[in-house]
Short mmCIF file of C-alpha atoms and ligand atoms in Angstrom, two decimals:
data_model
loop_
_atom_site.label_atom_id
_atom_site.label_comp_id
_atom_site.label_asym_id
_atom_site.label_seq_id
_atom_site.Cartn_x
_atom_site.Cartn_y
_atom_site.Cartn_z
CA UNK A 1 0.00 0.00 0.00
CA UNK A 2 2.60 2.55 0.82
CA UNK A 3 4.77 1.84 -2.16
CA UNK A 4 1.96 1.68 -4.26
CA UNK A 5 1.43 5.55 -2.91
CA UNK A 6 4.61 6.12 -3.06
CA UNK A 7 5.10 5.09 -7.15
CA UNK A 8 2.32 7.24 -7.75
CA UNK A 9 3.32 10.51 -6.49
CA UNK A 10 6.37 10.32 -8.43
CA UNK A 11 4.51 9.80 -11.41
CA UNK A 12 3.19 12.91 -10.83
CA UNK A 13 6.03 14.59 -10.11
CA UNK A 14 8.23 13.42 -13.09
CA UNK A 15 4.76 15.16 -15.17
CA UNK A 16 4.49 18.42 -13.34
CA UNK A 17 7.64 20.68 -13.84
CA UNK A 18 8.96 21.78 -10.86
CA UNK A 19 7.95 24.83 -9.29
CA UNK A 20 10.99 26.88 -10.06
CA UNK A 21 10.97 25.56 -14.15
CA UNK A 22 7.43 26.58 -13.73
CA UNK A 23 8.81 30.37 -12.86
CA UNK A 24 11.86 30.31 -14.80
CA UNK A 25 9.83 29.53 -17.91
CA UNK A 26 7.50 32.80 -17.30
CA UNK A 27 10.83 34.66 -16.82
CA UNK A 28 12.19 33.44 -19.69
CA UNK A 29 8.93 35.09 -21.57
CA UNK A 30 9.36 38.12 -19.99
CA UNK A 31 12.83 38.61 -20.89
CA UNK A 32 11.66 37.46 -24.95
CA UNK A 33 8.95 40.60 -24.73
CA UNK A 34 11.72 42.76 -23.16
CA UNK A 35 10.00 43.18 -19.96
CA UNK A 36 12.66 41.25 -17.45
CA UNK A 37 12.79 43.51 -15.00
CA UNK A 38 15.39 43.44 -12.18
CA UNK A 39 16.58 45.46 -9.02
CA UNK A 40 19.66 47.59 -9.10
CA UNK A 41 21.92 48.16 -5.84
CA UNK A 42 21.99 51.69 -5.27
CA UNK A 43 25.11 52.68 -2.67
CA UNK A 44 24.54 56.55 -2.20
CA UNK A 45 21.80 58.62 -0.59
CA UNK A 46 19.18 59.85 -2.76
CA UNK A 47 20.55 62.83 -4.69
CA UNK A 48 21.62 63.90 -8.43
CA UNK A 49 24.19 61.60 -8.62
CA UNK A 50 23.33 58.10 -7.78
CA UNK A 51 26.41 55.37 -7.15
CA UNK A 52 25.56 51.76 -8.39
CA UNK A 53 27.73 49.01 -9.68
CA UNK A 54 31.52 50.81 -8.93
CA UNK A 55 30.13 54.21 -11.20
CA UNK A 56 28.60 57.36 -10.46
CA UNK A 57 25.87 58.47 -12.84
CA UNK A 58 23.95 61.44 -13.43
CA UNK A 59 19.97 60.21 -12.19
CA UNK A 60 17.34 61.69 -13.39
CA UNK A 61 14.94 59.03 -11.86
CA UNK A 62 13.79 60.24 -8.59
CA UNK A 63 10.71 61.67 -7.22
CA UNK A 64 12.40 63.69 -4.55
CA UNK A 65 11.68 66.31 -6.74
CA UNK A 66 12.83 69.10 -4.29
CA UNK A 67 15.37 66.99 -2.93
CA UNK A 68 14.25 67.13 0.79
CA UNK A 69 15.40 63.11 1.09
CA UNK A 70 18.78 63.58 2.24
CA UNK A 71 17.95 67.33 3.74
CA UNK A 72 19.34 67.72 6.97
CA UNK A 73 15.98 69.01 8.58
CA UNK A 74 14.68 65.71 7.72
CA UNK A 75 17.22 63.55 8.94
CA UNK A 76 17.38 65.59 12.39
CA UNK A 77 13.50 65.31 12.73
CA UNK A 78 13.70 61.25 11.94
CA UNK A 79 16.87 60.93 14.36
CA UNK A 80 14.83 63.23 17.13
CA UNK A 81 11.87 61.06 16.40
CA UNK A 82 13.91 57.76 17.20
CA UNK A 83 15.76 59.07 20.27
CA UNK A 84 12.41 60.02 21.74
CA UNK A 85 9.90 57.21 20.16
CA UNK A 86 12.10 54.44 19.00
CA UNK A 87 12.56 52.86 15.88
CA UNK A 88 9.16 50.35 15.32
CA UNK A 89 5.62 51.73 16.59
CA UNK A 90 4.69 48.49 18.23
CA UNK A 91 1.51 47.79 17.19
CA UNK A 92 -1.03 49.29 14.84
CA UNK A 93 -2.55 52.62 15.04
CA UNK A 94 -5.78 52.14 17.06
CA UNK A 95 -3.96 49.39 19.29
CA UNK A 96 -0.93 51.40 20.95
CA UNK A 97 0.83 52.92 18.04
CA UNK A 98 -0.97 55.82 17.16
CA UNK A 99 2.73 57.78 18.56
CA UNK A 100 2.67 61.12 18.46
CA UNK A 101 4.41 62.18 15.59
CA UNK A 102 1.55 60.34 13.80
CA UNK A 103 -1.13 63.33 15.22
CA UNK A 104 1.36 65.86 14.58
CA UNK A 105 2.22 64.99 11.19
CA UNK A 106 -1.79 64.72 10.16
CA UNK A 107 -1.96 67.87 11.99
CA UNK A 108 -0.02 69.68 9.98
CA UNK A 109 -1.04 67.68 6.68
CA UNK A 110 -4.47 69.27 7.43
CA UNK A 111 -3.62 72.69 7.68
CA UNK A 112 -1.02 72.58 4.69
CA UNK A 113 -3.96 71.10 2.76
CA UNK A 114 -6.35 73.08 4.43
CA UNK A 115 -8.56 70.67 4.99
CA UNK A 116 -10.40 69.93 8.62
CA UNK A 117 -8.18 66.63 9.08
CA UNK A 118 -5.99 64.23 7.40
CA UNK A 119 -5.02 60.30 7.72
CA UNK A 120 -1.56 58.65 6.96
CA UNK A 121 -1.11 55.34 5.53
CA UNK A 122 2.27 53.20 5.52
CA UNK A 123 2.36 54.22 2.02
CA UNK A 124 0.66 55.82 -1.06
CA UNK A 125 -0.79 52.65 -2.07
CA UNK A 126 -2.20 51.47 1.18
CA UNK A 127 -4.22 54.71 1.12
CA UNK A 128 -5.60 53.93 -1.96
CA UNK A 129 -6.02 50.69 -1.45
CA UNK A 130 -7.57 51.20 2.64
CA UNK A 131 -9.88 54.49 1.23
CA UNK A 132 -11.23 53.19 -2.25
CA UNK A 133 -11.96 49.88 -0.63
CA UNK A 134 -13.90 51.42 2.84
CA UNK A 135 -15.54 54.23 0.56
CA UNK A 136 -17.27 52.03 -2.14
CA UNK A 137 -18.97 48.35 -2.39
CA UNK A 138 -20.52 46.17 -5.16
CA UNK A 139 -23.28 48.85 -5.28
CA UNK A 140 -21.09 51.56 -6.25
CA UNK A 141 -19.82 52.95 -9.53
CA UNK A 142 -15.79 54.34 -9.58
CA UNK A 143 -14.82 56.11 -12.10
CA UNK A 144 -11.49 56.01 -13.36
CA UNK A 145 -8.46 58.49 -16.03
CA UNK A 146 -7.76 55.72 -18.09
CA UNK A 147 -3.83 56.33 -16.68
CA UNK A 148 -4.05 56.18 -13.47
CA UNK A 149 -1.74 54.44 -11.28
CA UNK A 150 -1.56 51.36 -10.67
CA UNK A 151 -2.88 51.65 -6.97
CA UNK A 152 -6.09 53.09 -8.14
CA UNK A 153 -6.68 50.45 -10.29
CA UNK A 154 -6.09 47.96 -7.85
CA UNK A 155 -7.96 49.62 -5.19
CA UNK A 156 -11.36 49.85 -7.49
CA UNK A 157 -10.96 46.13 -8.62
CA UNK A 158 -10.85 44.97 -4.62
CA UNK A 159 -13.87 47.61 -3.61
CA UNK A 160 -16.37 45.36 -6.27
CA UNK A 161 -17.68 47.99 -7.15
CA UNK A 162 -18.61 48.29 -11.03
CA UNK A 163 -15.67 49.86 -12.86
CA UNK A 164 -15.61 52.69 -15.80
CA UNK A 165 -12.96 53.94 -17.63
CA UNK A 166 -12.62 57.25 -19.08
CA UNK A 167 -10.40 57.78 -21.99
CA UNK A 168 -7.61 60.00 -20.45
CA UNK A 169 -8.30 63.31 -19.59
CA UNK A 170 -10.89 63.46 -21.98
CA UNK A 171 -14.39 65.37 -20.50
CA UNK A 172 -17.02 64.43 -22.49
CA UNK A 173 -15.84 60.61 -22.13
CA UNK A 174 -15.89 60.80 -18.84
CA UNK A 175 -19.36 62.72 -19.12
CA UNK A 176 -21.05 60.05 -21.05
CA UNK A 177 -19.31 57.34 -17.87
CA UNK A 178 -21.10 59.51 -15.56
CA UNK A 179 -24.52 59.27 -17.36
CA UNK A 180 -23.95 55.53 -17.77
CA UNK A 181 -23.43 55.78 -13.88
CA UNK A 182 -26.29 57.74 -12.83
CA UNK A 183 -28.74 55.94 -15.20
CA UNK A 184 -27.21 52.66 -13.94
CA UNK A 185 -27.71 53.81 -9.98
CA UNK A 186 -31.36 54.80 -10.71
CA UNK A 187 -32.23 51.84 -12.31
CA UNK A 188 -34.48 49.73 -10.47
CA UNK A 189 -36.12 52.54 -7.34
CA UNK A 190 -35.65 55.79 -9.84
CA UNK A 191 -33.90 57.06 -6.77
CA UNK A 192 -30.19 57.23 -6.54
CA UNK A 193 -28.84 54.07 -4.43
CA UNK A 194 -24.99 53.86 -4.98
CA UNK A 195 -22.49 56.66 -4.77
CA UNK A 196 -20.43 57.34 -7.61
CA UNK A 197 -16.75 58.21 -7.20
CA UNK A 198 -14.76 59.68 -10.04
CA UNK A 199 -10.76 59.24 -9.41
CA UNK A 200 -7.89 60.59 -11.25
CA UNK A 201 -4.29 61.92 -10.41
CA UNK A 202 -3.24 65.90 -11.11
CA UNK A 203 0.09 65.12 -12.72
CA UNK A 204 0.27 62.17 -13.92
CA UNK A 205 2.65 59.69 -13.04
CA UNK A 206 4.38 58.39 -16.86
CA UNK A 207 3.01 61.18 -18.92
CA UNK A 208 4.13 64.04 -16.89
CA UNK A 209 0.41 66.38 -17.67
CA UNK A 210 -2.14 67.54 -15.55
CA UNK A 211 -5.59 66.77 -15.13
CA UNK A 212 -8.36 69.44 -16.33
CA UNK A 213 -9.34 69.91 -12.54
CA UNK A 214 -12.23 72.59 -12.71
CA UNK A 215 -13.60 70.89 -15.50
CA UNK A 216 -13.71 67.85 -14.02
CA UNK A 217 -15.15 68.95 -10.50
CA UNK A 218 -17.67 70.90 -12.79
CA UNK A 219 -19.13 67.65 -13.97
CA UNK A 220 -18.92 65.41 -11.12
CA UNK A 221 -20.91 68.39 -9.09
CA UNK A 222 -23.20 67.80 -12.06
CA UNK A 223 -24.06 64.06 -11.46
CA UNK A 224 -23.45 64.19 -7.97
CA UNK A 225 -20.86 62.47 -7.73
CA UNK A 226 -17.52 62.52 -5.41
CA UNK A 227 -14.09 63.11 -6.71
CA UNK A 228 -11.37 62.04 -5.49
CA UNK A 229 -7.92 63.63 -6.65
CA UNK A 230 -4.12 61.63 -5.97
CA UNK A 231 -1.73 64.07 -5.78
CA UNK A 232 1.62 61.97 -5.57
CA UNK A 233 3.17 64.46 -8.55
CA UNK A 234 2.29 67.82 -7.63
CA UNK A 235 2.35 67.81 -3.63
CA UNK A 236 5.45 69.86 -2.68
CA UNK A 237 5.46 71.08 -6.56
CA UNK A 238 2.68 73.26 -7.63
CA UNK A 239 0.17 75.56 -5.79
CA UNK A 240 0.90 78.04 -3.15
CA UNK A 241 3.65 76.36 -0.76
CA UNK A 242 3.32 73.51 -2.78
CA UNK A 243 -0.19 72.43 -1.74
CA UNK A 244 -0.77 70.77 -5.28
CA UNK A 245 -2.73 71.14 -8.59
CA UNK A 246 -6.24 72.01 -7.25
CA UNK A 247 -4.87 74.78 -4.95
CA UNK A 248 -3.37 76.41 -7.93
CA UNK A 249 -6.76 75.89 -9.90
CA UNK A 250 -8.59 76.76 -6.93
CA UNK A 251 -11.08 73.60 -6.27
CA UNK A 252 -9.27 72.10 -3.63
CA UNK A 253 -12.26 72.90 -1.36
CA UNK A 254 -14.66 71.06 -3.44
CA UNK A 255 -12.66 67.86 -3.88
CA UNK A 256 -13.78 65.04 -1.53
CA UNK A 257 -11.21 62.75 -0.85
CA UNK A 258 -7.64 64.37 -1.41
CA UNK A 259 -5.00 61.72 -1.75
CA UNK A 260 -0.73 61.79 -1.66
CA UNK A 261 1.95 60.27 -0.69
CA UNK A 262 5.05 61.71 1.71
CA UNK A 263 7.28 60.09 -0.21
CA UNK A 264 8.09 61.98 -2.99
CA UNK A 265 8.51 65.58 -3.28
CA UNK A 266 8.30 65.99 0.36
CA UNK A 267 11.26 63.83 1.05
CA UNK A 268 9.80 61.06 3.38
CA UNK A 269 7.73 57.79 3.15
CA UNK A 270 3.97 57.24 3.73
CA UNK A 271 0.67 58.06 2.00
CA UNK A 272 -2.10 60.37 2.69
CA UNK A 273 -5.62 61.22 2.59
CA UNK A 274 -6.92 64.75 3.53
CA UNK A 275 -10.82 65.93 3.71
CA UNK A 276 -13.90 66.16 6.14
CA UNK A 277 -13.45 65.12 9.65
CA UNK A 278 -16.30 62.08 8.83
CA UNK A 279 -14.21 61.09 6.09
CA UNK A 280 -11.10 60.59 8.08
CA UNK A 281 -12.76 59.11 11.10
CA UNK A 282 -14.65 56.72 8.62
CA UNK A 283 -11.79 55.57 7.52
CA UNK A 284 -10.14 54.73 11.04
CA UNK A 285 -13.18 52.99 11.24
CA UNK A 286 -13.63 51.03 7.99
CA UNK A 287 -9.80 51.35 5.74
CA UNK A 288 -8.36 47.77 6.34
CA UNK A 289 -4.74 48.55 5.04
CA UNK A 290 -4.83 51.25 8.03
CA UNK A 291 -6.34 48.90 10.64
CA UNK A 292 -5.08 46.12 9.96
CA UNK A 293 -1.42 47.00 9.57
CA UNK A 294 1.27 48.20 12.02
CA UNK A 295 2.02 51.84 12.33
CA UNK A 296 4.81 52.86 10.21
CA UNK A 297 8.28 53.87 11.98
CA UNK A 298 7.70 57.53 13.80
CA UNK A 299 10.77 58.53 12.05
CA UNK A 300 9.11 58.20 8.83
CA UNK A 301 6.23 60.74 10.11
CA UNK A 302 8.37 63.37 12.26
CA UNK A 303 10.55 63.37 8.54
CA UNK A 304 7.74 64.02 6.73
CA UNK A 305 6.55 66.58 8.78
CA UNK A 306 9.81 68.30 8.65
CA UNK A 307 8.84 67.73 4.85
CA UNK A 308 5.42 69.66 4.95
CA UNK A 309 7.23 72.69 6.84
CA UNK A 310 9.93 73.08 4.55
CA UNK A 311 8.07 73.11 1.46
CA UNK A 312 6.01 76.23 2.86
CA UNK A 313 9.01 78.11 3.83
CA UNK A 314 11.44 80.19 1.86
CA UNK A 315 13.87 77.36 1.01
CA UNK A 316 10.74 75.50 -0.53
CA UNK A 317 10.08 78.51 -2.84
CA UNK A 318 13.77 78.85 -4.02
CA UNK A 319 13.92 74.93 -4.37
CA UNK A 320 10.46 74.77 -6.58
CA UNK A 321 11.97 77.63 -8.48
CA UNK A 322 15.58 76.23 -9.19
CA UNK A 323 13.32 72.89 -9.96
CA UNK A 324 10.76 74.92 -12.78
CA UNK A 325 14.07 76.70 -14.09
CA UNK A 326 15.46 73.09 -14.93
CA UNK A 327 12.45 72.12 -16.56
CA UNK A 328 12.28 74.82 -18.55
CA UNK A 329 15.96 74.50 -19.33
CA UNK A 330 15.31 70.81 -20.51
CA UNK A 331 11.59 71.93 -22.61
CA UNK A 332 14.15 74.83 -23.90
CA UNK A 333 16.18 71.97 -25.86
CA UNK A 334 13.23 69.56 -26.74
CA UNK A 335 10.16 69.57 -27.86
CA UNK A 336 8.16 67.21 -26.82
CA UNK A 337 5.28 65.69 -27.74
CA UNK A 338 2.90 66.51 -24.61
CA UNK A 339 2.03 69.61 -24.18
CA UNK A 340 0.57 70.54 -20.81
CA UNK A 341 3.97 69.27 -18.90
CA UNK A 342 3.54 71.82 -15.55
CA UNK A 343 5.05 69.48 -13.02
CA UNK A 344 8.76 67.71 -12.84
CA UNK A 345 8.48 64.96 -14.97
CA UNK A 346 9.26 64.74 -18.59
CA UNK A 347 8.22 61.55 -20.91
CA UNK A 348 10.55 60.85 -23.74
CA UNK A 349 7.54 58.07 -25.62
CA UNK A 350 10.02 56.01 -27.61
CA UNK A 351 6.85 53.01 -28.24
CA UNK A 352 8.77 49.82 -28.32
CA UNK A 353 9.77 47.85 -25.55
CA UNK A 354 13.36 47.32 -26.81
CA UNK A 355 13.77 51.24 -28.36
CA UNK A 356 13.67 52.27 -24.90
CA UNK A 357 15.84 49.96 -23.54
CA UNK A 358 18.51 50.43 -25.92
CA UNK A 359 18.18 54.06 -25.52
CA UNK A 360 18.19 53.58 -21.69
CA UNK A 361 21.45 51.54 -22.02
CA UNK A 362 22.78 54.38 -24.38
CA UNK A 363 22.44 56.83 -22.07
CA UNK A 364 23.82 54.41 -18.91
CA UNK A 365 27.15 54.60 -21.22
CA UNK A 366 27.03 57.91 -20.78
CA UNK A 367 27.17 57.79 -17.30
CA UNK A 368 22.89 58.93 -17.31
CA UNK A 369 20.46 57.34 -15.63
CA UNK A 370 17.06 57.35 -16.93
CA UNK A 371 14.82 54.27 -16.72
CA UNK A 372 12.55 52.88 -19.37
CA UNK A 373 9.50 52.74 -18.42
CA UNK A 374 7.53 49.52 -19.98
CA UNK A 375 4.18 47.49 -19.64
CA UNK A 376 2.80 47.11 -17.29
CA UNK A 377 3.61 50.62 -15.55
CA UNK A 378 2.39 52.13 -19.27
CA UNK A 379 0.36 50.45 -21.88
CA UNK A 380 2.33 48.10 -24.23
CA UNK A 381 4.16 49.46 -27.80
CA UNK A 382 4.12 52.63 -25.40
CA UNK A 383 7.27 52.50 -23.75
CA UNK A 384 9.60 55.36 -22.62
CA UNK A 385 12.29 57.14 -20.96
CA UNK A 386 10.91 58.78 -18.00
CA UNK A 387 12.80 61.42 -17.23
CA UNK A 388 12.61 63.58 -14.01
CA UNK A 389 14.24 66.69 -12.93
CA UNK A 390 14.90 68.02 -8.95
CA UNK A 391 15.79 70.99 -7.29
CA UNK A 392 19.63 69.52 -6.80
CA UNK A 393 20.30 69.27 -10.34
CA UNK A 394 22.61 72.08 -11.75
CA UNK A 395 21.91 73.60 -15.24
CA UNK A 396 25.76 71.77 -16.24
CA UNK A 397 23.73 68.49 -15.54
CA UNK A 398 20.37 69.26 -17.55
CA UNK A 399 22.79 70.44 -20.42
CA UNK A 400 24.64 67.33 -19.77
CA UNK A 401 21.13 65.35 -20.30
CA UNK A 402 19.90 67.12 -23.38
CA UNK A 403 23.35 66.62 -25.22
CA UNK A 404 23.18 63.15 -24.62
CA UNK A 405 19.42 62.75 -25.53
CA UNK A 406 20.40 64.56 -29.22
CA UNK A 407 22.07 61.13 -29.85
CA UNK A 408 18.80 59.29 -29.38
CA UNK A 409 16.50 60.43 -32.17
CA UNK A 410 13.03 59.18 -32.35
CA UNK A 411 9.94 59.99 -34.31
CA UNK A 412 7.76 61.42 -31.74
CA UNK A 413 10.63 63.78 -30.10
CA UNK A 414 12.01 66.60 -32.59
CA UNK A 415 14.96 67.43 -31.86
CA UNK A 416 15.66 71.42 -31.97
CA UNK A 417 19.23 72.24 -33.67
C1 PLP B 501 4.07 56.74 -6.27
C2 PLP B 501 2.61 56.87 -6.47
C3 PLP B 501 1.69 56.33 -5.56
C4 PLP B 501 2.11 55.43 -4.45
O1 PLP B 501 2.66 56.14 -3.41
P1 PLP B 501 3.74 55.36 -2.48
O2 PLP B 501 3.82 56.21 -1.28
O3 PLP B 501 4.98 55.28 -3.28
O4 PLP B 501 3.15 54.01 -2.20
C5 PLP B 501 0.37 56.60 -5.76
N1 PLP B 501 -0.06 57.31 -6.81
C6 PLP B 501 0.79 57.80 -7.72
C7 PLP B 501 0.26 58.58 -8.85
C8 PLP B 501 2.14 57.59 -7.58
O5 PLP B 501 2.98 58.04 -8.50
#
């Protein structure tokens, strides 16, 4: 009996492939469509020049667009946070640690936003993720830009709540979702039953433009229906102090749910949601990636804090102005192919998978680092260098950048002189 057992589970075996041939064959299709990715050691702080494999190149990768991540206001802040609160929280927020540079930080998220309060998340995602999922339910309709990130998207799947997509940026697409979406809601009682969310970022992430904001809170004040606005790309960046995109346009007070994360322009880690006291103490109440999770290090929150009071001080004005002066300085020598490019990110759209890696490998001989960006961060046959500026680049290195770029000619980038 037992060898009988025995003879037949290796009869199995010798049919199924083991489990790493099993994974090594998937990789081996990735790296066939040119979408092998793999992770780099990096052996300096974050900064213009980035140190990785022996050689110091010229990055123009990062999101610490002001370049608060190696500021020394930051590190003090994290070091004072440690000395005083230790490095781990302990538990999660509504067990024991809900420490206090937790309540500071969201203190002073709220009044930078000027909203009446404001939740942090481990990270940008988990807000999405904790808010989209506590917000909306299998009744509900979310509307989505068809670019945005990726933590939207998964967010809205998990919620089961019925999905649209609006073609990106586009108004009267996302008009005719919110029709579909009001008709759909009244259906059965002729009454409205489900809330409909509309969600889109304010710079986007790969393509570097911004969202038509008052247009868009026009129309979901239309149908009723609640925006919520991520942030990631323009908090620290645009508006006054670097509030973001709808301060500068002026709705910010008519946006619902207000999303970011710490950890880019302002130089920390984390993610964040700022509105209505009922929407932030809903959330403590329903957003499992916040419950159910243990509070992030205090160090990360008393850094970002330090984050949120350096953008709105003098040094954050001269550091978003050096930062627009580059990107002009880079749009001087280019022109590219999108036109509303207000934030610090600059898409070189190359289409192929393997163009873009070739280019990026062009410029890595150059001692440049930009990365390709492929499927699935962008759609596929729409691959490109993503390149982004900061506030510590010099002019010398955006020169440096654009002369090297002249030696990668593409169709959709014309080249000035
Ligand atoms: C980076 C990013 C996030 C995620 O934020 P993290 O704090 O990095 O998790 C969310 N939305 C957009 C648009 C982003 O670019």
């Amino acid at each position: 009996m037992f060898l009988l057992v025995n003879r037949k589970s290796q009869i199995v075996n010798s049919r199924v492939p083991s489990f790493a041939d099993e994974l090594n064959q998937r990789l081996a299709t990735l790296r066939e469509q040119g979408l092998y990715r793999e992770l780099r050691r990096v052996d300096s702080a974050p900064g213009p020049r980035l140190q990785t494999g022996g050689k110091t190149l010229l990055n123009f990768s990062s999101n610490d667009y002001l370049g608060l991540a190696n500021h020394s206001a930051l590190k003090m802040a994290a070091v004072n946070a440690i000395e005083k609160f230790g490095a781990g929280a302990g538990a999660s927020r509504l067990i024991c640690g809900s420490l206090a540079p937790f309540h500071e930080l969201e203190e002073s998220l709220a009044a930078f936003k000027q909203t009446e309060a404001a939740l942090t998340f481990a990270t940008g995602y988990a807000a999405a993720l904790g808010t989209l999922t506590a917000l909306a339910g299998k009744d509900d309709v979310i509307i989505l830009d068809k670019l945005v990130h990726a933590c939207i998207v998964d967010a809205a799947k998990l919620s089961g709540a019925k999905l649209r997509v609006f073609d990106h940026n586009d108004l009267n697409d996302l008009e005719a979702k919110l029709q579909w979406a009001d008709a759909f809601s009244k259906a059965e009682s002729g009454k409205r039953k489900a809330e409909i969310f509309v969600v889109t970022e304010s710079i986007f992430s790969m393509d570097g433009d911004a969202a038509p904001l008052r247009e868009i809170v026009a129309l979901k004040e239309k149908y009723g229906a609640r925006l919520m606005v991520d942030e990631a790309h323009a908090t620290g960046i645009l508006g006054r102090h670097g509030r973001g995109l709808a301060d500068a346009l002026g709705v910010s007070g008519q946006i619902e749910i207000q999303m970011g994360t710490l950890g880019k322009a302002l130089g920390a880690s984390g993610g964040y949601i700022c509105g209505r006291r009922a929407l932030i103490d809903f959330l403590v109440n329903r957003a499992r990636s916040f419950i159910f999770s243990t509070a992030p290090v205090p160090a990360a929150a008393a850094a970002a804090a330090a984050g949120i009071q350096l953008s709105q001080s003098p040094e954050g004005e001269s550091r978003r102005g050096q930062l627009k002066q580059r990107v002009n300085e880079l749009l001087a020598n280019f022109q590219f192919p999108i036109s509303n490019l207000t934030g610090a990110i600059v898409p070189l759209i190359l289409g192929g998978e393997s163009k873009a890696l070739a280019a990026a490998t062009q410029l890595r001989e150059q001692a440049i680092f930009v990365p390709a960006i492929r499927f699935p961060t962008v759609a596929r046959g729409a691959a490109r260098l993503r390149i982004t500026l900061t506030a510590s680049h010099s002019a010398a290195d955006v020169a440096t950048l654009a002369r090297a770029l002249a030696s990668i000619r593409s169709p959709q980038s014309t080249i000035r002189n």
